[in-house]
CSV table of C-alpha atoms in Angstrom, one decimal:
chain,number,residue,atom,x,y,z
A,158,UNK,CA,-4.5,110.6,64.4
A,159,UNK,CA,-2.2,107.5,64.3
A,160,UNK,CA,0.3,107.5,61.3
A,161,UNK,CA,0.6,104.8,59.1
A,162,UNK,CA,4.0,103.7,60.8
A,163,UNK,CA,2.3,103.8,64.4
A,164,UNK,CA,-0.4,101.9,63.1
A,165,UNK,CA,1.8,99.1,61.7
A,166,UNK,CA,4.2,98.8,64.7
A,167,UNK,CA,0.5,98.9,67.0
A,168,UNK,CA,-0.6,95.3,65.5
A,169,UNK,CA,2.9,93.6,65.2
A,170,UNK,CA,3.1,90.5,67.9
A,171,UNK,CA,6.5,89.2,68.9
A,172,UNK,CA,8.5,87.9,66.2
A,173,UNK,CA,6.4,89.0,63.2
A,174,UNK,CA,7.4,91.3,60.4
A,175,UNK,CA,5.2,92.7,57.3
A,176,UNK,CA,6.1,92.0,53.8
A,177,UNK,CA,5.3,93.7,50.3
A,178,UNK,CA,3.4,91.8,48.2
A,179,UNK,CA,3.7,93.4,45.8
A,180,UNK,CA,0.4,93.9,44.1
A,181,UNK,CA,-1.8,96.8,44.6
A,182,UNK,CA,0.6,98.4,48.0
A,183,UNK,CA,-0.9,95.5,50.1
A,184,UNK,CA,0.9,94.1,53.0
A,185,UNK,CA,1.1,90.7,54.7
A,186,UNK,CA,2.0,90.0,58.2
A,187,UNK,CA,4.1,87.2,58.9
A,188,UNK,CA,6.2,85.1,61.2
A,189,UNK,CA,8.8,83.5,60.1
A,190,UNK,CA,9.5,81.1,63.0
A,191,UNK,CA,5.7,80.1,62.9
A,192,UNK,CA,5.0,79.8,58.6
A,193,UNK,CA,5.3,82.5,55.7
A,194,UNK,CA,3.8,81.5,52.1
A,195,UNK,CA,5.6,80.7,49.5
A,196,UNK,CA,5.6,80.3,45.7
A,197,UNK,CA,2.9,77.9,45.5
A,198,UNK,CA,0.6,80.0,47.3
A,199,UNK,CA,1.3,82.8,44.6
A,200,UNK,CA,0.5,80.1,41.6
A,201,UNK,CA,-2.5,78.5,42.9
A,202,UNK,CA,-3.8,82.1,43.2
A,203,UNK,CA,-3.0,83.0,39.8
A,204,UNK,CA,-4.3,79.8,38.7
A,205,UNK,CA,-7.5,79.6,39.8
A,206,UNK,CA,-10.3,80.8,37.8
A,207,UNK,CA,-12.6,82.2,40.8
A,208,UNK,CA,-15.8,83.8,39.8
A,209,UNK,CA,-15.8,88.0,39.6
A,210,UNK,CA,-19.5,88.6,40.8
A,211,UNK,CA,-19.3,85.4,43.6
A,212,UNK,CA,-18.5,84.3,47.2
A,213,UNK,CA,-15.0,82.5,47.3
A,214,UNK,CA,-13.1,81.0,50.1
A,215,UNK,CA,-10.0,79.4,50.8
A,216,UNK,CA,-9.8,76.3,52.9
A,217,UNK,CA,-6.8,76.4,55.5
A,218,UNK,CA,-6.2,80.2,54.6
A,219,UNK,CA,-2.7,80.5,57.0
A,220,UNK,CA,-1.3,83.8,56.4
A,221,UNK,CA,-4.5,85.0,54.4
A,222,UNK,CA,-2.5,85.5,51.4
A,223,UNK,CA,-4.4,83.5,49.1
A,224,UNK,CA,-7.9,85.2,49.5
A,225,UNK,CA,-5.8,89.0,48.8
A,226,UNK,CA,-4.0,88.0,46.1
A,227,UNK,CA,-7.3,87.0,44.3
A,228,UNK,CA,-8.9,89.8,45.0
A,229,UNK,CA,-6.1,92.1,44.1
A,230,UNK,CA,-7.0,90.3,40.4
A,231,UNK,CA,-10.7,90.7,40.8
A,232,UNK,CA,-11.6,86.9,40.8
A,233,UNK,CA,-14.3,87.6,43.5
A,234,UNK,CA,-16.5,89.7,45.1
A,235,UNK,CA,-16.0,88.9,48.5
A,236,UNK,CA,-13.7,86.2,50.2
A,237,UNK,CA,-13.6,84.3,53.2
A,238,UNK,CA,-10.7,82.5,54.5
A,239,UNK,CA,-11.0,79.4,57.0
A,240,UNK,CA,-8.3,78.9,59.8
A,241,UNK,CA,-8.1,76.5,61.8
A,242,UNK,CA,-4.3,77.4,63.7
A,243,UNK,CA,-5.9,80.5,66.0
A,244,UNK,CA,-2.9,82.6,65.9
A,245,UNK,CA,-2.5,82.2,61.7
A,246,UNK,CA,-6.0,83.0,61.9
A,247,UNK,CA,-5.6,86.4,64.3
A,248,UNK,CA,-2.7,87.3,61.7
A,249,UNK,CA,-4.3,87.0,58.4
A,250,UNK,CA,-7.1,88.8,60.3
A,251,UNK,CA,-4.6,91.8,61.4
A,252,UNK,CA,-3.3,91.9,57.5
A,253,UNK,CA,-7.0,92.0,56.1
A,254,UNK,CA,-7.1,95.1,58.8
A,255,UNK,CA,-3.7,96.4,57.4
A,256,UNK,CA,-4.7,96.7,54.0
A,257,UNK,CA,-8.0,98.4,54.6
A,258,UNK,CA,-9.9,94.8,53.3
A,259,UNK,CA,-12.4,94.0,55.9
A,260,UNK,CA,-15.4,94.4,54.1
A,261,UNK,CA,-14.1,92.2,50.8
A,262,UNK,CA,-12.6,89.3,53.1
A,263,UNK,CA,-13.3,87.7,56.2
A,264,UNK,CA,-10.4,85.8,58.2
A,265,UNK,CA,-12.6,82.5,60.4
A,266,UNK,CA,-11.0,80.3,63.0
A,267,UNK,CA,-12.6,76.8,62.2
A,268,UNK,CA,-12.1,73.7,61.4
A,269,UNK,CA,-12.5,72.4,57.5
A,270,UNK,CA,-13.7,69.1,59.0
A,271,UNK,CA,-16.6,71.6,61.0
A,272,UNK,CA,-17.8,73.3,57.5
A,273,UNK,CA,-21.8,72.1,58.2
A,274,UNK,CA,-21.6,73.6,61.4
A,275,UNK,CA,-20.5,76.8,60.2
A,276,UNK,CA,-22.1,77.1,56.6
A,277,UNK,CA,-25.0,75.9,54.8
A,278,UNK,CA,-24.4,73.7,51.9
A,279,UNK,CA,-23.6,75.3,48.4
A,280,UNK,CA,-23.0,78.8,49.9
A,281,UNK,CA,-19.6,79.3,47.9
A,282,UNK,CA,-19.3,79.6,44.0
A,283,UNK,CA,-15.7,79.2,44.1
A,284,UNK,CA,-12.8,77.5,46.7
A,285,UNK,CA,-9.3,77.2,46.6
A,286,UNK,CA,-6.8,75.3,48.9
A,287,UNK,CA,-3.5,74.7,49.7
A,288,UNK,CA,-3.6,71.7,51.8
A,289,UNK,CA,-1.1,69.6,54.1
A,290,UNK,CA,0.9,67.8,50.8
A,291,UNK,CA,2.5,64.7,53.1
A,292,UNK,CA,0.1,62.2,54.1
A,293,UNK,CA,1.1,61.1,58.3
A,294,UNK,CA,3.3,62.4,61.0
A,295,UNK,CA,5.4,59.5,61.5
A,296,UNK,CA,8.6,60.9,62.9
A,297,UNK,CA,7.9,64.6,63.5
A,298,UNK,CA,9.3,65.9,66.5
A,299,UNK,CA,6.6,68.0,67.5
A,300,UNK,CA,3.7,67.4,65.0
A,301,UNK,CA,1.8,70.5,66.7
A,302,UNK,CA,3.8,73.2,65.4
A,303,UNK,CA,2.4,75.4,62.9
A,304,UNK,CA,5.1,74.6,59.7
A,305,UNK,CA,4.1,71.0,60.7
A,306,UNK,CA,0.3,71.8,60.4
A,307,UNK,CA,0.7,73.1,57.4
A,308,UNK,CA,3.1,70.5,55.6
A,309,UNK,CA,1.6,67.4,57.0
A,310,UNK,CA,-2.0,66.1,57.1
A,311,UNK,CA,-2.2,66.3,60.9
A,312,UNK,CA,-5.0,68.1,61.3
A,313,UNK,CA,-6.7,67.6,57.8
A,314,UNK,CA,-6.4,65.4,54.9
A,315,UNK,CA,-6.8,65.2,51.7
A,316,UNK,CA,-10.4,63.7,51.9
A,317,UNK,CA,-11.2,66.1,54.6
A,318,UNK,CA,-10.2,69.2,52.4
A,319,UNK,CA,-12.0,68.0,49.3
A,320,UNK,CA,-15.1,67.0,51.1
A,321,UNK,CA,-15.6,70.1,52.7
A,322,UNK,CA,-14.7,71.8,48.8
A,323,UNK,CA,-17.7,69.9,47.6
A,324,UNK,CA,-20.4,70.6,50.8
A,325,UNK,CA,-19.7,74.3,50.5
A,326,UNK,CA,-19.9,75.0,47.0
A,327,UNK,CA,-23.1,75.7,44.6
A,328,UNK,CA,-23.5,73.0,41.3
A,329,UNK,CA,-21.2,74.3,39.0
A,330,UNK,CA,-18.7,76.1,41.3
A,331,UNK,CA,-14.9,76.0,41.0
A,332,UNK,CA,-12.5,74.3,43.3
A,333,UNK,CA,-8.5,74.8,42.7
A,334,UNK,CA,-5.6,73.1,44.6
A,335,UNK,CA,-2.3,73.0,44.4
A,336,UNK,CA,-0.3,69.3,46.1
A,337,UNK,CA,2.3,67.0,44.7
A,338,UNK,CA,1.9,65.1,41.3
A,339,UNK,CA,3.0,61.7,43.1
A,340,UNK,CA,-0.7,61.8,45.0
A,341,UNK,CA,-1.9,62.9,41.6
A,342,UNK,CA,-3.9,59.5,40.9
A,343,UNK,CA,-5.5,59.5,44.6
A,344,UNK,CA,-6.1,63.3,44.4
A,345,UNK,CA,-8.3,62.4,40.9
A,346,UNK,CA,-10.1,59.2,42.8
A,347,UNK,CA,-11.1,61.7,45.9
A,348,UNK,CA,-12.4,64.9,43.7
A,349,UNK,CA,-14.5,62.1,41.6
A,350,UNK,CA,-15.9,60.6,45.1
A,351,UNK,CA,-17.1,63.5,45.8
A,352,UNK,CA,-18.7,64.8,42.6
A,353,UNK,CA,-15.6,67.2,41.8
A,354,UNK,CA,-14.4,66.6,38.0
A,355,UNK,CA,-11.2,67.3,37.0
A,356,UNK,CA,-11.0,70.8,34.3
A,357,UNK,CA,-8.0,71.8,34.4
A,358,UNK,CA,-4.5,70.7,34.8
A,359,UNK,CA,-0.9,71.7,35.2
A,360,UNK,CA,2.3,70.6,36.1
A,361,UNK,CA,4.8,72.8,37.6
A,362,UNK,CA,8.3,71.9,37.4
A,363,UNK,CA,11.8,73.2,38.9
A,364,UNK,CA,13.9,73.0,36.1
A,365,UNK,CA,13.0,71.9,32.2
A,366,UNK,CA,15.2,68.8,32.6
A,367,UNK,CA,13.8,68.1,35.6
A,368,UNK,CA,10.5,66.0,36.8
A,369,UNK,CA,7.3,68.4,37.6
A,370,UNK,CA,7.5,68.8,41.9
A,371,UNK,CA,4.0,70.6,42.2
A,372,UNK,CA,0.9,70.6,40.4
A,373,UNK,CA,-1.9,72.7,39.7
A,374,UNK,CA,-5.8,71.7,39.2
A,375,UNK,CA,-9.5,72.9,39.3
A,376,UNK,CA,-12.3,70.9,39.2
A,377,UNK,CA,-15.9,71.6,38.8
A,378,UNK,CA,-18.8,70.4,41.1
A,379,UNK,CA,-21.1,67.9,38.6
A,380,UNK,CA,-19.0,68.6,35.9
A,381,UNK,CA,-18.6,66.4,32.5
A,382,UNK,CA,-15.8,64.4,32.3
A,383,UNK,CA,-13.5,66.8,30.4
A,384,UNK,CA,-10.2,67.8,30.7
A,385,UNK,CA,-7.9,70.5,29.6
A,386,UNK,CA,-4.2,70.0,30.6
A,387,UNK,CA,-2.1,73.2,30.4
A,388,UNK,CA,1.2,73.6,29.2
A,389,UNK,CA,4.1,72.7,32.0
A,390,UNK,CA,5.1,75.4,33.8
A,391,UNK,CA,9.1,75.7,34.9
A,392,UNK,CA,10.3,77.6,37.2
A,393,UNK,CA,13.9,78.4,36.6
A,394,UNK,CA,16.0,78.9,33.9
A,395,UNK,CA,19.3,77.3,32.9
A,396,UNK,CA,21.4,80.2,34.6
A,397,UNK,CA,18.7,80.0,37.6
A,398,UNK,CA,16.9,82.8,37.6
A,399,UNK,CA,13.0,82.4,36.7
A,400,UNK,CA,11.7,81.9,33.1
A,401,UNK,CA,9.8,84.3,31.2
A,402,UNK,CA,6.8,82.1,32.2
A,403,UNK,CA,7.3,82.2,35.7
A,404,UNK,CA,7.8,86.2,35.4
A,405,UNK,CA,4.2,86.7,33.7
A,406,UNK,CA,2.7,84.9,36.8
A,407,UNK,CA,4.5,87.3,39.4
A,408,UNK,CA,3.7,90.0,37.1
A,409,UNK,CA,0.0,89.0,36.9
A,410,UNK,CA,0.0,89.7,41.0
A,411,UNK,CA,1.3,92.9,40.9
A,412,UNK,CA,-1.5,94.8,39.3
């Protein structure tokens, strides 16, 4: 029988390393010249409300972490995350395996833009993303590689992500983002256009003296026009270290 340390060295590729997340003994594999997660992954899953008993998944999945944090904390009975980069996709599929998960998430290579092809309509009771926050690729020296992917609407946009957030969930359902507060009055006109109302709000900011740099909301599909804005979230502390606030978040993961 293969030991746990065989076993992890058997499903490393080149260049990639597994991490501790920190929350229930699972593991992530990552690759640090391709993309690893970072803090805004671990908010956005600690922010949204998923649904315990329903179907969730996470539009442009990456490393998968999204979809195993949340079901570390029980917001969902069974997740799917959608990949369009094949080699993220094989990855987050290889850390699903690593962690014993394969039959509470499923890792997919597709395209967000492709979710009729893939899904019927309203088959999800919850999404969540963490989409491509700079709109363009003016200037990028190779706009194909995967940290450019995934900074960079190149391969999906904002209307691209939300549209497909509002085909594939069920009236009522939940969808939670997190992007930058200076798109915050187009990301509002795009959920509206596509019959996502705004729920729940908050801003995320580096420091308490200065401006929010991320922010964090959920919508509901066919919702009334209702919303709850939560207090501001900062991140560090005078001497640099994180707040009490932030510490409750991390805390929250590792269950």
């Amino acid at each position: 029988m293969m030991n746990n340390e065989e076993h992890c060295s058997d499903i490393l590729k080149a260049g990639e390393r597994i991490d501790d997340l920190q929350c229930r003994g699972y593991r992530i594999i990552q690759n640090p010249s391709t993309f690893c997660f970072g803090m805004d992954a671990v908010l956005l899953a600690d922010f949204a409300s998923g649904k315990t008993k329903g179907n969730i998944i996470d539009l442009g999945t990456g490393t998968g972490v999204i979809p195993m944090l949340m079901e570390a904390q029980g917001k969902g009975a069974h997740f799917t995350g959608l990949e369009i980069q094949e080699y993220s996709a094989d990855m987050a599929a290889r850390s699903v395996d690593l962690n014993g998960l394969t039959d509470k998430i499923d890792i997919v290579h597709g395209d967000i833009k492709d979710v009729a092809a893939l899904y019927k309509t309203a088959s999800f009771d919850a999404v969540t993303s963490n989409p491509p926050y700079i709109s363009g690729n003016h200037g990028l020296e190779n706009e194909n590689s995967p940290m450019n992917i995934a900074r960079h609407e190149i391969l999906a946009t904002l209307e691209d992500v939300v549209r497909a957030a509002s085909y594939l969930l069920k009236e009522g359902g939940t969808f939670a983002m997190i992007h930058k507060p200076f798109r915050l009055a187009e990301i509002f006109d795009v959920l509206k256009n596509h019959r996502l109302e705004p729920k729940r709000m908050c801003l995320v900011q580096p420091y308490a003296e200065k401006e929010p740099n991320m922010v964090l909301i959920e919508a509901s599909k066919g919702g009334g026009s209702m919303i709850k804005i939560e207090p501001t979230l900062v991140v560090y502390n005078d001497g640099g270290g994180y707040t009490d606030e932030l510490l409750k978040r991390y805390e929250h993961e590792s269950i």
